[in-house]
Coordinates of C-alpha atoms and ligand atoms in Angstrom, one line a residue:
M731 CA -104.3 60.6 41.3
K732 CA -105.2 57.1 42.7
A733 CA -108.2 56.2 44.8
T734 CA -110.1 53.1 45.9
A735 CA -113.7 52.8 46.9
I736 CA -115.9 50.0 48.2
A737 CA -119.6 50.1 47.4
P738 CA -122.3 47.6 48.4
A739 CA -124.8 45.9 46.1
N740 CA -128.4 46.7 47.2
I741 CA -131.7 44.8 47.2
A742 CA -134.8 46.8 46.4
F743 CA -138.0 46.2 48.4
I744 CA -139.9 48.7 46.2
K745 CA -138.4 48.0 42.7
Y746 CA -137.3 50.2 39.9
W747 CA -138.7 48.9 36.6
G748 CA -139.1 51.3 33.7
K749 CA -137.6 54.7 32.8
S750 CA -139.2 58.0 31.9
D751 CA -136.0 59.2 30.3
E752 CA -133.6 56.6 28.8
A753 CA -130.5 58.9 28.4
Q754 CA -130.7 60.4 31.9
R755 CA -131.8 57.1 33.4
L756 CA -134.8 58.7 35.2
P757 CA -137.1 56.1 36.7
V758 CA -140.9 55.9 36.2
N759 CA -141.2 55.4 40.0
S760 CA -139.4 55.9 43.3
S761 CA -137.8 52.9 44.9
V762 CA -136.6 51.7 48.4
S763 CA -133.6 49.4 49.0
M764 CA -131.1 48.1 51.6
N765 CA -127.4 47.9 51.1
L766 CA -125.9 44.4 51.4
S767 CA -123.0 43.7 53.7
E768 CA -121.5 40.6 51.9
A769 CA -122.0 41.6 48.3
Y770 CA -119.8 44.6 47.4
T771 CA -117.4 45.9 44.8
T772 CA -113.9 47.3 45.4
T773 CA -112.5 49.5 42.7
T774 CA -109.2 51.3 42.3
V775 CA -108.9 54.1 39.7
E776 CA -105.8 55.9 38.7
F777 CA -105.7 58.7 36.0
S778 CA -102.4 59.1 34.2
K779 CA -100.9 61.2 31.4
Q780 CA -98.8 58.1 30.6
L781 CA -101.8 56.0 29.5
S782 CA -102.9 56.1 25.8
H783 CA -106.1 54.3 26.5
D784 CA -108.3 53.2 29.4
D785 CA -107.1 49.9 31.0
I786 CA -110.0 48.1 32.6
I787 CA -109.2 45.0 34.6
F788 CA -111.8 42.8 36.2
L789 CA -110.7 40.5 39.0
S790 CA -113.5 38.0 39.3
D791 CA -113.3 37.5 43.1
D792 CA -110.8 37.0 46.0
S793 CA -109.7 33.6 45.0
S794 CA -108.9 34.6 41.4
A795 CA -107.0 37.6 42.7
N796 CA -104.6 35.3 44.4
N797 CA -104.0 32.6 42.0
K798 CA -105.1 33.6 38.5
R799 CA -104.1 36.3 36.1
P800 CA -106.5 39.2 36.0
H801 CA -109.0 39.3 33.2
K802 CA -107.8 42.1 31.0
V803 CA -109.9 44.2 28.6
N804 CA -108.1 43.0 25.4
E805 CA -108.5 39.4 26.5
L806 CA -112.3 39.7 26.7
E807 CA -114.0 37.7 24.0
N808 CA -117.4 37.3 25.4
S809 CA -119.8 40.1 24.3
T810 CA -121.3 40.6 27.7
N811 CA -117.9 41.5 29.1
R812 CA -117.2 43.7 26.1
K813 CA -120.5 45.6 26.9
E814 CA -119.5 45.9 30.5
V815 CA -116.1 47.4 29.6
D816 CA -117.7 49.8 27.2
R817 CA -120.1 50.9 29.9
V818 CA -117.2 51.6 32.3
I819 CA -115.4 53.6 29.6
S820 CA -118.5 55.6 28.9
H821 CA -118.8 56.4 32.6
L822 CA -115.2 57.5 32.7
D823 CA -115.9 59.7 29.7
R824 CA -118.8 61.3 31.5
I825 CA -116.6 62.0 34.5
R826 CA -113.8 63.4 32.3
T827 CA -116.2 65.7 30.5
R828 CA -117.6 66.9 33.8
F829 CA -114.2 67.8 35.3
Q830 CA -112.6 68.8 31.9
V831 CA -109.7 66.3 32.1
N832 CA -108.3 64.2 29.3
E833 CA -106.2 61.6 31.2
R834 CA -107.0 58.0 30.5
A835 CA -107.4 55.7 33.5
K836 CA -106.4 52.4 34.9
V837 CA -109.3 50.7 36.6
M838 CA -109.1 47.5 38.6
T839 CA -112.3 46.1 40.1
K840 CA -113.2 43.1 42.2
N841 CA -116.4 41.8 43.6
S842 CA -116.7 40.1 47.0
F843 CA -119.1 37.6 45.4
P844 CA -117.8 35.1 42.8
A845 CA -118.2 36.1 39.1
G846 CA -121.2 34.3 37.7
A847 CA -123.0 34.0 41.1
G848 CA -125.9 35.6 39.3
I849 CA -125.7 38.6 41.5
A850 CA -125.9 41.9 39.7
S851 CA -122.8 43.9 40.1
S852 CA -123.8 47.0 38.1
A853 CA -125.2 48.8 41.2
S854 CA -122.1 48.2 43.4
G855 CA -119.8 48.5 40.4
F856 CA -121.0 52.0 39.2
A857 CA -121.2 53.3 42.7
A858 CA -117.6 52.3 43.5
L859 CA -116.4 53.5 40.1
S860 CA -118.1 57.0 40.7
V861 CA -116.6 57.4 44.2
A862 CA -113.1 56.2 43.3
S863 CA -112.9 58.2 40.0
T864 CA -113.9 61.5 41.4
A865 CA -111.6 61.1 44.4
A866 CA -108.7 60.0 42.0
L867 CA -109.3 63.4 40.2
G868 CA -109.1 65.2 43.6
Q869 CA -112.7 66.3 43.2
K870 CA -115.0 66.6 46.2
M871 CA -118.6 65.7 45.5
S872 CA -121.6 65.6 47.9
E873 CA -123.5 62.4 48.5
K874 CA -126.3 63.8 46.4
E875 CA -124.0 64.6 43.5
L876 CA -122.4 61.1 43.7
S877 CA -125.8 59.5 43.7
I878 CA -126.7 61.4 40.6
L879 CA -123.4 60.5 38.9
A880 CA -123.8 56.8 39.8
R881 CA -127.4 56.8 38.5
L882 CA -126.1 57.8 35.1
G883 CA -123.9 54.7 35.0
S884 CA -126.7 52.3 36.2
G885 CA -130.0 53.4 37.7
S886 CA -129.9 51.2 40.8
A887 CA -126.3 52.3 41.5
C888 CA -127.6 55.6 42.9
R889 CA -129.0 53.6 45.8
S890 CA -125.6 52.1 46.7
I891 CA -124.1 55.5 47.6
P892 CA -126.0 56.4 50.9
D893 CA -126.0 54.3 54.0
G894 CA -128.3 51.5 55.2
F895 CA -132.0 51.8 54.1
V896 CA -132.3 54.0 51.1
L897 CA -135.0 55.8 49.1
W898 CA -134.5 56.9 45.5
E899 CA -136.9 59.7 44.8
K900 CA -137.7 59.5 41.1
G901 CA -137.5 63.3 40.6
T902 CA -138.4 65.3 37.6
S903 CA -134.9 66.0 36.2
S904 CA -131.4 64.7 36.5
D905 CA -130.7 67.0 39.4
T906 CA -133.8 65.9 41.4
S907 CA -133.4 62.1 40.8
F908 CA -131.1 60.8 43.6
A909 CA -131.1 58.5 46.6
R910 CA -130.9 59.3 50.3
S911 CA -130.6 57.3 53.4
I912 CA -133.9 57.0 55.3
F913 CA -132.5 54.8 58.1
P914 CA -128.9 54.0 59.0
S915 CA -127.6 50.4 58.7
S916 CA -127.7 50.1 62.5
H917 CA -131.5 50.8 62.5
W918 CA -132.7 47.2 62.1
K919 CA -130.7 44.0 61.8
I920 CA -132.8 42.1 59.3
L921 CA -131.2 39.6 57.0
D922 CA -131.3 39.1 53.3
I923 CA -130.2 35.6 52.6
I924 CA -129.5 35.1 48.9
A925 CA -130.3 31.6 47.6
V926 CA -128.3 31.4 44.4
V927 CA -130.0 28.9 42.1
E928 CA -128.3 29.9 38.8
K929 CA -124.8 31.2 38.4
A930 CA -125.1 32.1 34.7
G931 CA -125.6 35.8 33.8
K932 CA -129.1 36.8 32.8
K933 CA -130.2 36.5 29.2
V934 CA -132.0 39.8 29.2
S935 CA -130.3 42.6 31.1
S936 CA -132.5 44.8 33.3
S937 CA -131.7 47.8 31.2
E938 CA -132.9 46.0 28.1
G939 CA -135.9 44.3 29.8
M940 CA -137.3 47.5 31.3
T941 CA -137.6 49.2 27.9
G942 CA -140.7 47.1 27.3
V943 CA -142.5 48.0 30.5
R944 CA -145.2 50.1 28.8
T945 CA -146.3 47.2 26.7
S946 CA -147.7 45.4 29.8
P947 CA -151.4 46.0 30.3
F948 CA -150.7 46.1 34.0
F949 CA -148.1 49.0 33.8
Q950 CA -150.6 51.8 34.7
A951 CA -152.1 49.7 37.5
R952 CA -148.6 49.1 38.9
L953 CA -147.9 52.9 38.9
Q954 CA -151.1 53.5 40.9
T955 CA -150.4 50.9 43.5
L956 CA -146.8 52.0 44.1
P957 CA -147.1 55.1 46.3
P958 CA -149.4 53.6 49.0
R959 CA -147.2 50.4 48.9
M960 CA -144.1 52.4 49.4
A961 CA -145.6 54.4 52.3
T962 CA -146.6 51.1 54.0
L963 CA -143.1 49.7 53.5
V964 CA -141.3 52.7 54.8
E965 CA -143.6 52.9 57.9
A966 CA -143.0 49.1 58.5
I967 CA -139.2 49.7 58.4
K968 CA -139.5 52.7 60.7
K969 CA -141.6 50.7 63.2
K970 CA -139.5 47.5 62.7
D971 CA -142.8 45.6 61.9
F972 CA -141.3 42.5 60.2
A973 CA -144.6 40.9 59.1
I974 CA -145.9 44.1 57.4
F975 CA -142.4 44.8 55.9
G976 CA -142.0 41.3 54.5
S977 CA -145.5 40.9 53.1
T978 CA -145.3 44.3 51.5
A979 CA -141.9 43.6 49.9
E980 CA -143.2 40.2 48.7
E981 CA -146.4 41.7 47.2
E982 CA -144.2 44.3 45.4
C983 CA -141.9 41.6 44.0
L984 CA -144.8 39.7 42.6
N985 CA -146.3 42.9 41.2
M986 CA -143.1 43.8 39.3
H987 CA -142.7 40.3 38.0
A988 CA -146.4 40.3 36.8
V989 CA -145.6 43.4 34.7
M990 CA -142.3 41.8 33.5
M991 CA -144.0 38.6 32.4
T992 CA -146.8 40.4 30.6
Q993 CA -144.6 42.7 28.6
D994 CA -144.2 42.2 24.9
P995 CA -141.9 40.3 24.5
P996 CA -142.1 38.9 28.1
A997 CA -139.1 39.4 30.4
F998 CA -139.3 36.1 32.3
Y999 CA -136.5 35.8 34.9
W1000 CA -137.6 32.8 37.1
N1001 CA -136.6 29.2 36.8
D1002 CA -138.1 26.0 38.4
N1003 CA -136.0 26.4 41.5
T1004 CA -137.1 30.0 42.0
V1005 CA -140.7 28.9 42.1
K1006 CA -139.9 26.0 44.3
I1007 CA -138.2 28.3 46.9
M1008 CA -141.1 30.8 46.8
L1009 CA -143.6 28.1 47.6
E1010 CA -141.4 26.7 50.3
I1011 CA -141.2 30.1 52.0
M1012 CA -144.9 30.5 51.9
N1013 CA -145.2 27.1 53.4
W1014 CA -142.8 27.9 56.2
R1015 CA -145.1 30.8 57.2
T1016 CA -147.9 28.3 57.7
Q1017 CA -145.6 26.6 60.2
G1018 CA -145.1 29.9 62.2
L1019 CA -141.8 31.1 60.7
S1020 CA -141.5 34.6 59.5
A1021 CA -139.6 34.6 56.2
Y1022 CA -140.5 36.5 53.0
F1023 CA -138.9 36.6 49.5
T1024 CA -138.0 39.2 46.9
I1025 CA -136.5 38.6 43.5
D1026 CA -134.8 41.0 41.0
A1027 CA -134.2 40.5 37.3
G1028 CA -132.9 37.0 37.7
P1029 CA -133.8 33.6 39.2
N1030 CA -132.0 33.9 42.6
V1031 CA -134.3 34.3 45.6
H1032 CA -133.6 36.8 48.4
V1033 CA -135.0 35.4 51.6
M1034 CA -135.7 38.0 54.3
C1035 CA -135.9 37.1 57.9
E1036 CA -135.0 38.5 61.4
E1037 CA -131.8 37.7 63.1
K1038 CA -133.6 35.5 65.7
E1039 CA -134.7 33.1 63.0
R1040 CA -131.4 33.1 61.1
D1041 CA -130.3 29.6 62.0
I1042 CA -133.5 27.8 61.4
I1043 CA -134.2 29.5 58.1
L1044 CA -130.6 29.0 57.0
G1045 CA -130.9 25.3 57.8
K1046 CA -134.1 25.1 55.7
I1047 CA -132.5 26.9 52.7
Q1048 CA -129.5 24.5 52.9
Q1049 CA -131.8 21.5 52.5
I1050 CA -133.4 22.8 49.3
S1051 CA -132.0 21.0 46.3
G1052 CA -130.9 23.3 43.5
V1053 CA -129.5 26.0 45.8
E1054 CA -125.9 26.3 44.7
R1055 CA -124.6 29.0 47.1
I1056 CA -126.0 31.0 50.0
I1057 CA -124.9 34.6 50.9
V1058 CA -126.1 36.0 54.2
N1059 CA -126.3 39.8 54.3
C1060 CA -127.2 42.3 56.9
P1061 CA -127.8 46.1 56.3
A1062 CA -124.5 47.9 55.3
I1063 CA -123.1 51.4 55.0
G1064 CA -122.9 53.0 51.6
A1065 CA -120.0 53.6 49.2
H1066 CA -116.9 54.9 50.8
L1067 CA -113.2 55.4 50.1
V1068 CA -110.6 53.0 51.6
D1069 CA -106.8 53.2 51.9
A1070 CA -105.9 49.8 50.5
H1071 CA -105.5 50.0 46.7
L1072 CA -105.9 47.0 44.4
F1073 CA -102.7 48.0 42.5
Ligands
PMV1945 O1 -130.2 49.6 37.6 P1 -130.4 48.3 36.9 O2 -130.4 48.4 35.5 O3 -129.6 47.2 37.5 O4 -132.0 47.9 37.3 C1 -132.4 47.3 38.4 C2 -133.7 46.6 38.3 C3 -134.2 45.7 39.4 O5 -133.1 45.1 40.0 C4 -135.0 44.6 38.8 C5 -135.0 46.4 40.5 C6 -134.3 47.3 41.4 O6 -134.9 48.3 41.8 O7 -133.1 47.0 41.8

């Protein structure tokens, strides 16, 4: 009754912003992402008749696992953490209802990236929780079923289930809205270098922010431009054409942020360092370097480049003031079970 899973975070090149069904977490558009090798969540789940309530324990990262007491649910004062715990328990309820079990669970979860690095953990977190929980109950689910289950926890989590480069088809119902691998992680060794410029969590969560998507006058225009942009991006990944891939991903990022900023109220996620790095990257290209950016619902900048330019681009990012931490990722496999449990 105990199982442990590791699931990667993912970075979207065609972004998910807006739902057509809030309860089922169906997106208004399909999206494409890549799993990240150095940003992942490890989660151990054990269901037990002995437990009277769910016990959710967050270990903030490797260092805290060694020298600090785990952060336990009843010690959580901060309302963001309280919300996270409630979302975990709702997901466990969803799984219990599905498999008709009543046992409460002990859940211990740890991110490879430090808490407060400004890296969203909901995708990796709900993917790992889905895989570990179903295995702990002795249930076998297909990749498609796990992707659907993870999506119900957090939309982008469905993309952390399959391997490598992933496409989430928006679908028309819960059963048809899931992610699949379009290329394995070994297909193309491109890098996603995360320049962390703010460690604090976001003020407006993506779930909250995207409820306003229809108030942007650019929403319909975005929907119209998405299918051809996605086709161009997938073809560029297939052909390993980095310039087309990078410029398409950058165009998509700016398109999504234009919608975010013109919502009512605006969902504005950048800070001054975000803009500084974006301008730097554009400038590097005039010097012959091939680097592009993408940004999610937060200020950190994901710098994409090819392996051959890794050192020069890493050196340039290190020189930018305001960059607090750098995480270098290559494409990774999807969520999977592991033998080493956290407890
Ligand atoms: O699944 P959520 O609620 O974490 O939403 C993710 C939204 C973006 O990160 C902004 C875009 C995406 O597709 O990952």
